[in-house]
PDB file of C-alpha atoms and ligand atoms in Angstrom:
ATOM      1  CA  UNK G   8     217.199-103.108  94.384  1.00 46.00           C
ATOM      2  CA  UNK G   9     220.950-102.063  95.518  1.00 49.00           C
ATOM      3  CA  UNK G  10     220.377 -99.443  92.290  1.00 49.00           C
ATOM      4  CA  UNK G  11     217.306 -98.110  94.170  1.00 48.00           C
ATOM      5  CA  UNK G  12     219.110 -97.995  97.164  1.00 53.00           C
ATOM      6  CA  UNK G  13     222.148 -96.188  95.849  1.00 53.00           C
ATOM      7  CA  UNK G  14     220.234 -93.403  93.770  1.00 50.00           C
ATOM      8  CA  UNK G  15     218.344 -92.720  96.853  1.00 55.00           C
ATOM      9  CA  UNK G  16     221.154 -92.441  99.021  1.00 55.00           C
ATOM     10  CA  UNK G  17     222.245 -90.179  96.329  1.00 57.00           C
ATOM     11  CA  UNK G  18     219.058 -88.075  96.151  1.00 64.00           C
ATOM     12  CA  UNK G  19     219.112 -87.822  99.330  1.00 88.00           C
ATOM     13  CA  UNK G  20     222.817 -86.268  99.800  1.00 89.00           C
ATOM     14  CA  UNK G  21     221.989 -83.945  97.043  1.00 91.00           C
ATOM     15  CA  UNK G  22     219.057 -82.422  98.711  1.00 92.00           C
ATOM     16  CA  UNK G  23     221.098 -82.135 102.123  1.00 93.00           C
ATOM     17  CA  UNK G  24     223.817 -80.480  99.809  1.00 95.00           C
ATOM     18  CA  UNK G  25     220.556 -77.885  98.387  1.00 97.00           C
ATOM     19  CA  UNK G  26     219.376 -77.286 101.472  1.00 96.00           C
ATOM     20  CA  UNK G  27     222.783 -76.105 102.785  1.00 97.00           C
ATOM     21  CA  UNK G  28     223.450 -74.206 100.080  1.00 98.00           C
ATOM     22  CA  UNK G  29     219.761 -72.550 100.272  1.00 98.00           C
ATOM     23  CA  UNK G  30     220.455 -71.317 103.895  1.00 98.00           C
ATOM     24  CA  UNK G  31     223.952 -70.664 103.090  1.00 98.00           C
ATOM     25  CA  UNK G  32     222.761 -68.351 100.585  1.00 98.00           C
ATOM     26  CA  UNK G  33     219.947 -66.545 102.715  1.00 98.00           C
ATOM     27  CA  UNK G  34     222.351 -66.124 105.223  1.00 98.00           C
ATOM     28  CA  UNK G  35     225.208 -64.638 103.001  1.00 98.00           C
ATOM     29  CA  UNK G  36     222.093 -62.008 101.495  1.00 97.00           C
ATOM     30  CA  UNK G  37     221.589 -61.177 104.815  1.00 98.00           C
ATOM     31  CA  UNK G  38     224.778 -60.496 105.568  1.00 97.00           C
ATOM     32  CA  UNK G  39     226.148 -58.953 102.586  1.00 96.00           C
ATOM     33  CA  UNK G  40     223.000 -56.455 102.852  1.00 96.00           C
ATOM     34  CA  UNK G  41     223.404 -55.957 106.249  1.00 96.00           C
ATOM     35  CA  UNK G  42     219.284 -57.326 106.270  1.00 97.00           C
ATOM     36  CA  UNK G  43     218.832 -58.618 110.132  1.00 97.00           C
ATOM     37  CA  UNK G  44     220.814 -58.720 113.463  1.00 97.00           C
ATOM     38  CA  UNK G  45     220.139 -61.116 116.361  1.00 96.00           C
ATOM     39  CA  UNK G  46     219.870 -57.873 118.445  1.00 96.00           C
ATOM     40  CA  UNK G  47     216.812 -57.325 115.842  1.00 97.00           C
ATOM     41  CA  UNK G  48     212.608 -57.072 117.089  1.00 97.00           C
ATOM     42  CA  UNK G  49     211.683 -59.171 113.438  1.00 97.00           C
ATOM     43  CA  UNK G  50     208.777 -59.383 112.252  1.00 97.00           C
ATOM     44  CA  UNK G  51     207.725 -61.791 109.061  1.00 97.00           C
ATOM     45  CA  UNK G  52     204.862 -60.808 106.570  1.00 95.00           C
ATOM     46  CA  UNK G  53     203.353 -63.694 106.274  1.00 95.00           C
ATOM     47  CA  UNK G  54     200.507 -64.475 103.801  1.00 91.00           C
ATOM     48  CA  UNK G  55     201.007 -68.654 103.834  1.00 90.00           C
ATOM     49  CA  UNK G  56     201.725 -68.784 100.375  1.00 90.00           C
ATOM     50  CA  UNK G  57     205.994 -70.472  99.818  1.00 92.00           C
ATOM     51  CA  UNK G  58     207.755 -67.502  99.528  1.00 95.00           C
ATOM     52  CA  UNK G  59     206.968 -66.179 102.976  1.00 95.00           C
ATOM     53  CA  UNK G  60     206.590 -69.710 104.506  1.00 96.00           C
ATOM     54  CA  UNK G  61     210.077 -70.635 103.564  1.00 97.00           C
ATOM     55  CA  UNK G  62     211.353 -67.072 104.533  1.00 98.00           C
ATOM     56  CA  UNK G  63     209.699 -67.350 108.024  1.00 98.00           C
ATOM     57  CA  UNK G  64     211.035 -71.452 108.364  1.00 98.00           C
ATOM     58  CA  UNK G  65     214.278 -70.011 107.753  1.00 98.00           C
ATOM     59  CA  UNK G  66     214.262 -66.624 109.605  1.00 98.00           C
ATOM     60  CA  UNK G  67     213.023 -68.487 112.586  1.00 98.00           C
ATOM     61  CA  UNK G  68     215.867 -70.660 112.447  1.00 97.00           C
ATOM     62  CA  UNK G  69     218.550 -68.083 112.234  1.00 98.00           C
ATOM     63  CA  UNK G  70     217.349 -65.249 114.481  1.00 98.00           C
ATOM     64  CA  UNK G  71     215.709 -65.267 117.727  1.00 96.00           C
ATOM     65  CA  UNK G  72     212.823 -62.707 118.460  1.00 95.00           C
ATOM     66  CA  UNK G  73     210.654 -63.178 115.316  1.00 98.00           C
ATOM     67  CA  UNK G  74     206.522 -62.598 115.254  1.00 97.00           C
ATOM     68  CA  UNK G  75     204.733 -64.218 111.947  1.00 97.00           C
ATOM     69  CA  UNK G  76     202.136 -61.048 110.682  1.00 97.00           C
ATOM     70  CA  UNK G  77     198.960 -61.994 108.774  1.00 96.00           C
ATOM     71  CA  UNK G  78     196.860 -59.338 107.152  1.00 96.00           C
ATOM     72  CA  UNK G  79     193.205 -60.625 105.763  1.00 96.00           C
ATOM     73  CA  UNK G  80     191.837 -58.768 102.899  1.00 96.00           C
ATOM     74  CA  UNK G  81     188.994 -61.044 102.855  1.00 95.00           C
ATOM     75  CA  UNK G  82     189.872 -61.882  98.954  1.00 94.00           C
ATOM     76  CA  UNK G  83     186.969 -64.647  98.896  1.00 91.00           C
ATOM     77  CA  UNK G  84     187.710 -68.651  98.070  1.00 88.00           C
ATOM     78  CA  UNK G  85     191.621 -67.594  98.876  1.00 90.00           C
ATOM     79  CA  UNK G  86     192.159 -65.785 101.623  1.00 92.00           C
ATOM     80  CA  UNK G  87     190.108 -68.274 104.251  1.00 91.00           C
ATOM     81  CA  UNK G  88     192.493 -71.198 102.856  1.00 90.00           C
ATOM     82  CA  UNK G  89     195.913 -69.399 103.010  1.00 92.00           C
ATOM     83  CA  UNK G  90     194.863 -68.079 106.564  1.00 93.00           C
ATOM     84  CA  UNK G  91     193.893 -71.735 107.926  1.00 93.00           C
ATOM     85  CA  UNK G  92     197.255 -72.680 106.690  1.00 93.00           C
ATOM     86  CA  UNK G  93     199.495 -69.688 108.352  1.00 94.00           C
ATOM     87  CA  UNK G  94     197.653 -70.762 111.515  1.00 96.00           C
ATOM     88  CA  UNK G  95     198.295 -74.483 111.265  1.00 95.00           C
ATOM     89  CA  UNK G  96     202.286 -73.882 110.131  1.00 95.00           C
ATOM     90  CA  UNK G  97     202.747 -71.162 112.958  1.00 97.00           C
ATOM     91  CA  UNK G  98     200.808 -74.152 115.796  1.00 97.00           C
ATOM     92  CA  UNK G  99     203.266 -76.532 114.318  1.00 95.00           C
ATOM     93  CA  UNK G 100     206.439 -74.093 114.785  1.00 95.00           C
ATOM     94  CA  UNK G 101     205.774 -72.807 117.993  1.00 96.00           C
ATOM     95  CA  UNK G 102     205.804 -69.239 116.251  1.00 97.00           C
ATOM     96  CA  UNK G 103     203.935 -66.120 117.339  1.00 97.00           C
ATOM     97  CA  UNK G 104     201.169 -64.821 114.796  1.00 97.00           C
ATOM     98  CA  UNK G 105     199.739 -61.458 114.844  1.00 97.00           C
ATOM     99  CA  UNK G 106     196.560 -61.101 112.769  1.00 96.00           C
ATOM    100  CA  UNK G 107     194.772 -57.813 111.384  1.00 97.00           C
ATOM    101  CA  UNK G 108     191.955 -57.739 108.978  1.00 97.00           C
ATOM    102  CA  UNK G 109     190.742 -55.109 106.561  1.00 97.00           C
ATOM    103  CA  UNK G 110     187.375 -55.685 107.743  1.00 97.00           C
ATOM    104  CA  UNK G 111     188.444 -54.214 111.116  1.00 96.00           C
ATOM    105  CA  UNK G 112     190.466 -51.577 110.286  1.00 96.00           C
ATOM    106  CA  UNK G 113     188.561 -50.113 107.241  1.00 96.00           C
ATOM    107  CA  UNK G 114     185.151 -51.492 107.938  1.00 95.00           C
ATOM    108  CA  UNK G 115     184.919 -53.523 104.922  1.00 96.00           C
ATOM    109  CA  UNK G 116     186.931 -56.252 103.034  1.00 96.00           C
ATOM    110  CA  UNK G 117     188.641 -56.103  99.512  1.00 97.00           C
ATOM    111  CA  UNK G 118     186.143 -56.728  96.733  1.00 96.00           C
ATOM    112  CA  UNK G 119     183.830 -54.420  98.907  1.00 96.00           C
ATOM    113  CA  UNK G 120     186.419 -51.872  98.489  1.00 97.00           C
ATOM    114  CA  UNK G 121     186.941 -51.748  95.049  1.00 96.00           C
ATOM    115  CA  UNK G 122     183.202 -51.306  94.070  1.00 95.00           C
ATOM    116  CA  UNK G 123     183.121 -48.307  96.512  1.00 95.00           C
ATOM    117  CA  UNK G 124     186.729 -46.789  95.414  1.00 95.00           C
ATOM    118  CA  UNK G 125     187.041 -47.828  91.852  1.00 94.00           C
ATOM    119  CA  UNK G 126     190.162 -48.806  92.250  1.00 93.00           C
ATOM    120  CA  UNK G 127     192.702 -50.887  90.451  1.00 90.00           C
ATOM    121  CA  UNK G 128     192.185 -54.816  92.873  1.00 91.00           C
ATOM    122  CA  UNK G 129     196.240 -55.005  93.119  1.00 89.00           C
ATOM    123  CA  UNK G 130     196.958 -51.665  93.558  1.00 90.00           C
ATOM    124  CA  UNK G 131     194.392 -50.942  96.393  1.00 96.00           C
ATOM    125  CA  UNK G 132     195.512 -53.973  98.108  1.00 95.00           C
ATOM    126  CA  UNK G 133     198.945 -53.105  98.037  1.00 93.00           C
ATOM    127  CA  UNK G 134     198.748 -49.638  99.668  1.00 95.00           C
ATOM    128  CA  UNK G 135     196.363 -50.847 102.378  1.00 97.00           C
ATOM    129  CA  UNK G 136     198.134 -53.265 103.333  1.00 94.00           C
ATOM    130  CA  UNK G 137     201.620 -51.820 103.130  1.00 91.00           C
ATOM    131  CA  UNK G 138     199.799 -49.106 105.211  1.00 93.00           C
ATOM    132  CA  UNK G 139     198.562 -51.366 107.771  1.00 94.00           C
ATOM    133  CA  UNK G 140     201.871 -53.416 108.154  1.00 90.00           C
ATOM    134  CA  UNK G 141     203.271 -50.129 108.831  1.00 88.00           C
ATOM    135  CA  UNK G 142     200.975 -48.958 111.862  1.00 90.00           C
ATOM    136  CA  UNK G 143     200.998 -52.274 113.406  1.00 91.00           C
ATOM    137  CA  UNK G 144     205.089 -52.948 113.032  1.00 89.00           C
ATOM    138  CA  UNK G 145     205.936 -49.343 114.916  1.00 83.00           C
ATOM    139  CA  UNK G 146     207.541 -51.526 117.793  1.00 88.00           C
ATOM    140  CA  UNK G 147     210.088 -53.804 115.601  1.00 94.00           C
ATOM    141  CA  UNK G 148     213.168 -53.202 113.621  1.00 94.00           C
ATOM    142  CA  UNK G 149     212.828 -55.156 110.515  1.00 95.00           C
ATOM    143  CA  UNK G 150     210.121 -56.925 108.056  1.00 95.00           C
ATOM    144  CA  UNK G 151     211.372 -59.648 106.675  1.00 97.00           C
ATOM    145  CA  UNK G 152     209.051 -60.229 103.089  1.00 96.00           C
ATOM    146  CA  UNK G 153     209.183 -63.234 101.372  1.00 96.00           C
ATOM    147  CA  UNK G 154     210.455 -61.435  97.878  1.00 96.00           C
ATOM    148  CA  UNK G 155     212.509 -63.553  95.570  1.00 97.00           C
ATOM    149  CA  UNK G 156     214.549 -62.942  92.424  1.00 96.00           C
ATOM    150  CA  UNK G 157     212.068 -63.626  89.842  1.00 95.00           C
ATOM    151  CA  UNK G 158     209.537 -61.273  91.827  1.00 93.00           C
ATOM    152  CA  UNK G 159     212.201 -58.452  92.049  1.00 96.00           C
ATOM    153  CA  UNK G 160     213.417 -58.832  88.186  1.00 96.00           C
ATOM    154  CA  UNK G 161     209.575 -58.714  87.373  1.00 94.00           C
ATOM    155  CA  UNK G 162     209.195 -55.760  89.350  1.00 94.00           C
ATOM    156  CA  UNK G 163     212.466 -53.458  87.515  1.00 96.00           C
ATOM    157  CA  UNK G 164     210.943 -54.599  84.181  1.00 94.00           C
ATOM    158  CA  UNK G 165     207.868 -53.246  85.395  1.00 92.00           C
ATOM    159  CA  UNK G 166     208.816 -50.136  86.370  1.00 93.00           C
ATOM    160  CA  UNK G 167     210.881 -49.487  83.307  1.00 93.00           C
ATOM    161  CA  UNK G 168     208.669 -49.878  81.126  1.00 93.00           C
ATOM    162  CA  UNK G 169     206.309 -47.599  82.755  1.00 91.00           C
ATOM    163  CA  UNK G 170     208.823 -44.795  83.381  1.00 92.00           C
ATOM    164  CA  UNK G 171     208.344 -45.322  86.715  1.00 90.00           C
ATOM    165  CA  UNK G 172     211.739 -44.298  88.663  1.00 90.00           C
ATOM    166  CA  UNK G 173     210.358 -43.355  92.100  1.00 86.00           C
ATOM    167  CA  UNK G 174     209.106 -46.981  92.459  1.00 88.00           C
ATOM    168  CA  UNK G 175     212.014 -48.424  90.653  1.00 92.00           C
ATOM    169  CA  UNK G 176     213.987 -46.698  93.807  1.00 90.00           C
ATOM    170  CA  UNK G 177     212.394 -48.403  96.472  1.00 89.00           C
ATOM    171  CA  UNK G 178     213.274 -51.915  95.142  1.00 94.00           C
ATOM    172  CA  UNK G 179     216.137 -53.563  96.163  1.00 94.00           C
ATOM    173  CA  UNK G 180     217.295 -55.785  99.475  1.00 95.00           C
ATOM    174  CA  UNK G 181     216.264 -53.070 101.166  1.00 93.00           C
ATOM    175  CA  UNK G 182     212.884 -51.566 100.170  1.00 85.00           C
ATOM    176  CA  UNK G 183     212.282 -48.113 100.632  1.00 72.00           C
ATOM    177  CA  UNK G 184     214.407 -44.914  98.639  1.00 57.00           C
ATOM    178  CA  UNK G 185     214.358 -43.194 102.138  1.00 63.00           C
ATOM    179  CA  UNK G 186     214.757 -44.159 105.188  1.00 66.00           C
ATOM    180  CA  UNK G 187     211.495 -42.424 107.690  1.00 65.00           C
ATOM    181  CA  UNK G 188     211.100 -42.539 111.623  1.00 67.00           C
ATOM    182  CA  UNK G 189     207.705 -43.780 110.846  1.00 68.00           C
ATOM    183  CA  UNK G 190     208.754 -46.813 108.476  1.00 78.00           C
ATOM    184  CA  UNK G 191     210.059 -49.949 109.301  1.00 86.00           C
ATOM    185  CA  UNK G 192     212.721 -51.037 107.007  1.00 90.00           C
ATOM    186  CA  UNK G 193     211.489 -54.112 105.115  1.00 92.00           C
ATOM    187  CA  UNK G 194     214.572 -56.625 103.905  1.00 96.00           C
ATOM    188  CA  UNK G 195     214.137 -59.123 101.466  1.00 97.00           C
ATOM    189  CA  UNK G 196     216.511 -61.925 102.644  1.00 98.00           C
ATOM    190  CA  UNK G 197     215.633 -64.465  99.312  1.00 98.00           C
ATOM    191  CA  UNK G 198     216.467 -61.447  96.891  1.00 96.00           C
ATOM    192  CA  UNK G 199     219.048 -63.590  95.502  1.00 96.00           C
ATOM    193  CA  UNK G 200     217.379 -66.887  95.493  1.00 97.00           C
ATOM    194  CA  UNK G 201     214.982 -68.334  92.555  1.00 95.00           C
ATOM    195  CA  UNK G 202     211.448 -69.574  92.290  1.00 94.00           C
ATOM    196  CA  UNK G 203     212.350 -72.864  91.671  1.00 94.00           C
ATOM    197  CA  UNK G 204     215.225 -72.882  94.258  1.00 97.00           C
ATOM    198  CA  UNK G 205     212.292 -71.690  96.784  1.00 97.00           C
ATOM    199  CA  UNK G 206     209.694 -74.370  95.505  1.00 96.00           C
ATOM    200  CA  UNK G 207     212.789 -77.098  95.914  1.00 96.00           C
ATOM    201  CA  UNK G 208     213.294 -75.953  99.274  1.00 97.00           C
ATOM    202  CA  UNK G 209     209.911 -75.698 100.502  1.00 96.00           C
ATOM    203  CA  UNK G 210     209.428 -79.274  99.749  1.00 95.00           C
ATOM    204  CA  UNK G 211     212.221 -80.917 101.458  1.00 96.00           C
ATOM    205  CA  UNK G 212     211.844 -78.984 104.855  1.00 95.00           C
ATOM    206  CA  UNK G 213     208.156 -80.227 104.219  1.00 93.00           C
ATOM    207  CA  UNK G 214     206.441 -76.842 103.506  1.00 93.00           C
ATOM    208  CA  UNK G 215     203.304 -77.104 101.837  1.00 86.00           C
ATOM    209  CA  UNK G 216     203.144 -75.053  98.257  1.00 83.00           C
ATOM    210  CA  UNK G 217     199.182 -74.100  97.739  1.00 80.00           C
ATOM    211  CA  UNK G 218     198.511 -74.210  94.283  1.00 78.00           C
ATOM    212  CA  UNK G 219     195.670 -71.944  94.345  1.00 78.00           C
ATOM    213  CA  UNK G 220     196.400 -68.269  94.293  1.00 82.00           C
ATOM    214  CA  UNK G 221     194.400 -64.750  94.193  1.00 87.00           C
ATOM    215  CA  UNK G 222     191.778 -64.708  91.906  1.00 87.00           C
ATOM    216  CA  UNK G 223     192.832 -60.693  91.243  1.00 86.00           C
ATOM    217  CA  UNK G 224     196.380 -62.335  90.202  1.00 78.00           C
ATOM    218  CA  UNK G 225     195.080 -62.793  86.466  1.00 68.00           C
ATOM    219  CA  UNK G 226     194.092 -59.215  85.635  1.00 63.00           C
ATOM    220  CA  UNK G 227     197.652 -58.057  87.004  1.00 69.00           C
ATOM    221  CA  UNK G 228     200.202 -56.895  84.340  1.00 80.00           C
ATOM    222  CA  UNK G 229     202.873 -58.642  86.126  1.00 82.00           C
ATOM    223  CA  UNK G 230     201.469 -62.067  84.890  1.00 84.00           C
ATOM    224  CA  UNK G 231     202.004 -60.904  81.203  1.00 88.00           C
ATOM    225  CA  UNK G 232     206.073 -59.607  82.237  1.00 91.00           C
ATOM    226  CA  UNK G 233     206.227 -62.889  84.335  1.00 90.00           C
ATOM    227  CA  UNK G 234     205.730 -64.869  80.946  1.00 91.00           C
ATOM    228  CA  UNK G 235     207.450 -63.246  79.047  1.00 92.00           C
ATOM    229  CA  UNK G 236     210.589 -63.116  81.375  1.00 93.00           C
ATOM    230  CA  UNK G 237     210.437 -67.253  81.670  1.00 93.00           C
ATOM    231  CA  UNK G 238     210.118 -67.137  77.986  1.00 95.00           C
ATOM    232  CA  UNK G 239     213.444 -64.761  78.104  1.00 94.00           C
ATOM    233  CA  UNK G 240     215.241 -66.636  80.729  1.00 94.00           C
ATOM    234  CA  UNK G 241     214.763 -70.173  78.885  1.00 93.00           C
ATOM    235  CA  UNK G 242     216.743 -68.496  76.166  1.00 94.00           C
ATOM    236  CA  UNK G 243     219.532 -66.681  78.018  1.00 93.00           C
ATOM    237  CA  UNK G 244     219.709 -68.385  81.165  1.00 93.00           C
ATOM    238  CA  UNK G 245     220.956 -66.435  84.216  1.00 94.00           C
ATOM    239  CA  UNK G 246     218.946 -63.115  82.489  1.00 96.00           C
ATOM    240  CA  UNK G 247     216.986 -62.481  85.946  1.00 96.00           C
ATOM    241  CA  UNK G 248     220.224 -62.371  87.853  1.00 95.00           C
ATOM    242  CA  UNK G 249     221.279 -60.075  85.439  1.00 96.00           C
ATOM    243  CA  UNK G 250     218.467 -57.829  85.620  1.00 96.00           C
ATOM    244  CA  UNK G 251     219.018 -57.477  89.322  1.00 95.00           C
ATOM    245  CA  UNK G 252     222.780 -56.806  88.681  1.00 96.00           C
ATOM    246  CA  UNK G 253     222.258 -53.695  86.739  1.00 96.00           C
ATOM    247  CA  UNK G 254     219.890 -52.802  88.954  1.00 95.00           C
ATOM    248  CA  UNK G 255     222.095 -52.684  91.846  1.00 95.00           C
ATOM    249  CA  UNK G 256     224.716 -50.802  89.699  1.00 96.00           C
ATOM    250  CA  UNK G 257     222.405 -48.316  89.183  1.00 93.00           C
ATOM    251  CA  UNK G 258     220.214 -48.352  92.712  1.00 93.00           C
ATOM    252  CA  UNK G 259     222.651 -45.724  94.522  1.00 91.00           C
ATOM    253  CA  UNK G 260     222.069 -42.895  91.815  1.00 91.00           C
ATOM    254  CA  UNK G 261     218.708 -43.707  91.299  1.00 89.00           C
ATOM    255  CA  UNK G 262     218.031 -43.401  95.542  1.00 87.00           C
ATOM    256  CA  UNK G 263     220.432 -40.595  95.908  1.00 86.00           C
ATOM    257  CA  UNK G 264     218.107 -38.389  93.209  1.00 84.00           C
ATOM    258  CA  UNK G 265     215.064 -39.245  95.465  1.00 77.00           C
ATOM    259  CA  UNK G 266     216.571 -38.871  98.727  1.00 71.00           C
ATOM    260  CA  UNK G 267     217.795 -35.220  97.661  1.00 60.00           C
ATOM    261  CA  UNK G 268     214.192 -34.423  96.525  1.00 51.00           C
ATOM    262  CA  UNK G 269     212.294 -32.147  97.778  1.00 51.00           C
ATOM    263  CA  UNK G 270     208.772 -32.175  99.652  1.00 53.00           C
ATOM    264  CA  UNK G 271     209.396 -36.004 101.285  1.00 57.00           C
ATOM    265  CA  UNK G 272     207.992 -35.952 104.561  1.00 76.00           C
ATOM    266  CA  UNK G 273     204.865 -37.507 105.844  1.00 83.00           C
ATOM    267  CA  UNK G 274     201.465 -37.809 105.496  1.00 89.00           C
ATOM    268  CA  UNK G 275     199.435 -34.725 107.823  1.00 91.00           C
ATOM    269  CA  UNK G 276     196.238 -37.045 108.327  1.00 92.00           C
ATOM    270  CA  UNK G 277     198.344 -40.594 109.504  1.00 92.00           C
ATOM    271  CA  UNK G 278     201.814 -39.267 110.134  1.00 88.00           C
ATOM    272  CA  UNK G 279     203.222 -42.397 107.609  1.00 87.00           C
ATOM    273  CA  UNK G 280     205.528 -41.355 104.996  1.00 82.00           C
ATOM    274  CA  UNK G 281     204.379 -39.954 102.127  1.00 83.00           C
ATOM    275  CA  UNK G 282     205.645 -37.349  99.481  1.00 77.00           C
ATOM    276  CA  UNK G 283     202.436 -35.873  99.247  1.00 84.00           C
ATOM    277  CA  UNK G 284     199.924 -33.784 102.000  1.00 88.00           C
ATOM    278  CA  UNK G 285     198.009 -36.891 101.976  1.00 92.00           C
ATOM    279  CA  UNK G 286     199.225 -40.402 101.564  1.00 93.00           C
ATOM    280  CA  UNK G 287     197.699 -42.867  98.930  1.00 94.00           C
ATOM    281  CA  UNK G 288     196.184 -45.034 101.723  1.00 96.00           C
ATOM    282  CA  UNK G 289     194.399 -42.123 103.400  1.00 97.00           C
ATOM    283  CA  UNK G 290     193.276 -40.806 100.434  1.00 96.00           C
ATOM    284  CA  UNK G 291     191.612 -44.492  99.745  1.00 96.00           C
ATOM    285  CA  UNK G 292     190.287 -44.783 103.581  1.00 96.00           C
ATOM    286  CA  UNK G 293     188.160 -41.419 102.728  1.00 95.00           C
ATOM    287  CA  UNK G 294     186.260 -42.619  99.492  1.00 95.00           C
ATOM    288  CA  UNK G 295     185.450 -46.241 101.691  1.00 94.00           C
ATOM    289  CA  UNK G 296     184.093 -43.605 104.533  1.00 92.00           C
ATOM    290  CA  UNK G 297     182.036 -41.154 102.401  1.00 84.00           C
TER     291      UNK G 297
HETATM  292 FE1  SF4 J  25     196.383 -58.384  96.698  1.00 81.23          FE
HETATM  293 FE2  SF4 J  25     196.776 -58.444  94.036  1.00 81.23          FE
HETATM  294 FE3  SF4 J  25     198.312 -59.914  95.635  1.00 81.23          FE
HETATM  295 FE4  SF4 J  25     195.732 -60.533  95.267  1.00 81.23          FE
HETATM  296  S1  SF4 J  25     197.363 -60.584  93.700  1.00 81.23           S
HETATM  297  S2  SF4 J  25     196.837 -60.519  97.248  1.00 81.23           S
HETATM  298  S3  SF4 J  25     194.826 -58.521  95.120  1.00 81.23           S
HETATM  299  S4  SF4 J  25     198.216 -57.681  95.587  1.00 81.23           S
HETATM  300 ZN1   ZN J  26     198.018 -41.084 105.447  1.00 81.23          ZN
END
């Protein structure tokens, strides 16, 4: 019994001890990488899945002004579930949540768009919904995303192995190669912080982890790069950190090419960045209108 006791007691100062650390290290990210001010208008992506429930739990308890934002891309048998459960956490926290749906901005919901568009599930999502974060945020200074290390070392192996240098310069604490009038910087305050630190976390603040996730997840090629980089990191431990290391090293060079690059500028239908006449979104929000 006085064993039980005692190894609780013990658990129990260890998690304390994590869960200083944790914050310690989110606020040390976000200082290093100059990420938020309490001056800052913040708002938090927030899909209800850990990663941005932890980064909102935290942000809110660092920084004043901060707004939860929700975007429903009516995925179906996900979507409703995560959505309940942003609602719930934000009622709980006393936090402010903003909601937008693709059904009312583009008239019809995710799978709908796909059949019409032909377009990739993942890669449709992602530029609509970067592209409506982006018209709704105009008013705030930062978006806090709920990124973390394993996501960001997926994404550089990603990119390198698909040549893909323009999107390998927007990664980073700091998304975005350029900064735009019309963008609002997006920081990534758990950039430095692993999955399992995140999942560890989540539970002792009392953060629910849904185990369900997107039924698009499976046919995404950053499943196969996520195995394979757990396979990698059992092996050489500390090999995500790394990746992000070298990354770093070579971020400047890699933004200062695309910065210096010609024909940036905006989009001449929407007015949000884009390098081309006409930005990936719009060119999307036509083939759902014709
Ligand atoms: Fe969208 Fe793909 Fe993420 Fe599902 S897994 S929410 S389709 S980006
Ligand atoms: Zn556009």
């Amino acid at each position: 019994m006085r064993t039980a006791k005692k190894r609780n007691r013990k658990t129990s100062s260890s998690d304390r001890n994590f869960k200083r650390y944790f914050e310690k290290k989110f606020l040390s990210t976000v200082r290093k990488y100059k990420l938020l001010s309490k001056k800052d208008k913040i708002a938090v992506a927030f899909s209800g899945g850990k990663d941005s429930s932890v980064a909102l739990y935290v942000t809110v308890k660092y920084f004043p002004n901060v707004t939860a934002i929700a975007i429903d891309e009516g995925i179906p048998g996900y979507r409703e579930e995560t959505l309940e459960y942003a609602r719930k956490f934000c009622r709980e926290h006393k936090i402010k949540l903003a909601e937008y749906s693709f059904r009312k901005e583009f008239g019809m919901e995710l799978p709908e768009i796909i059949r019409k568009t032909g377009g990739r599930p993942c890669t449709t999502c992602g530029v609509l919904r970067r592209w409506l974060l982006n018209k709704k945020l105009s008013g705030y200074d930062k978006v806090v995303t709920g990124h973390n290390m394993d996501d960001e070392a997926e994404a550089v192996l990603m990119n390198l192995i698909k040549a893909n240098l323009e999107e390998q310069a927007k990664l980073g604490p700091v998304s975005g190669a350029r900064r735009h009038r019309n963008f609002t910087p997006r920081v990534k305050p758990l950039y430095l912080l692993r999955e399992e630190e995140i999942i560890r976390y989540a539970h002792l603040v009392g953060i629910r982890v849904l185990k369900k996730s997107c039924p698009y997840r499976k046919k995404a090629f950053r499943l196969s790069i996520r195995k394979e980089l757990a396979k990698l990191e059992k092996e050489m431990p500390g090999i995500k950190l790394q990746i992000i290391k070298s990354h770093l090293k070579a971020l400047p060079k890699i933004r200062a090419y695309f910065s210096s690059s010609a024909g940036f500028s905006h989009c001449k239908t929407c007015g949000q960045p884009s390098a081309n006449r006409k930005c990936r979104a719009c060119m999307i929000i036509e083939k759902i209108n014709n």
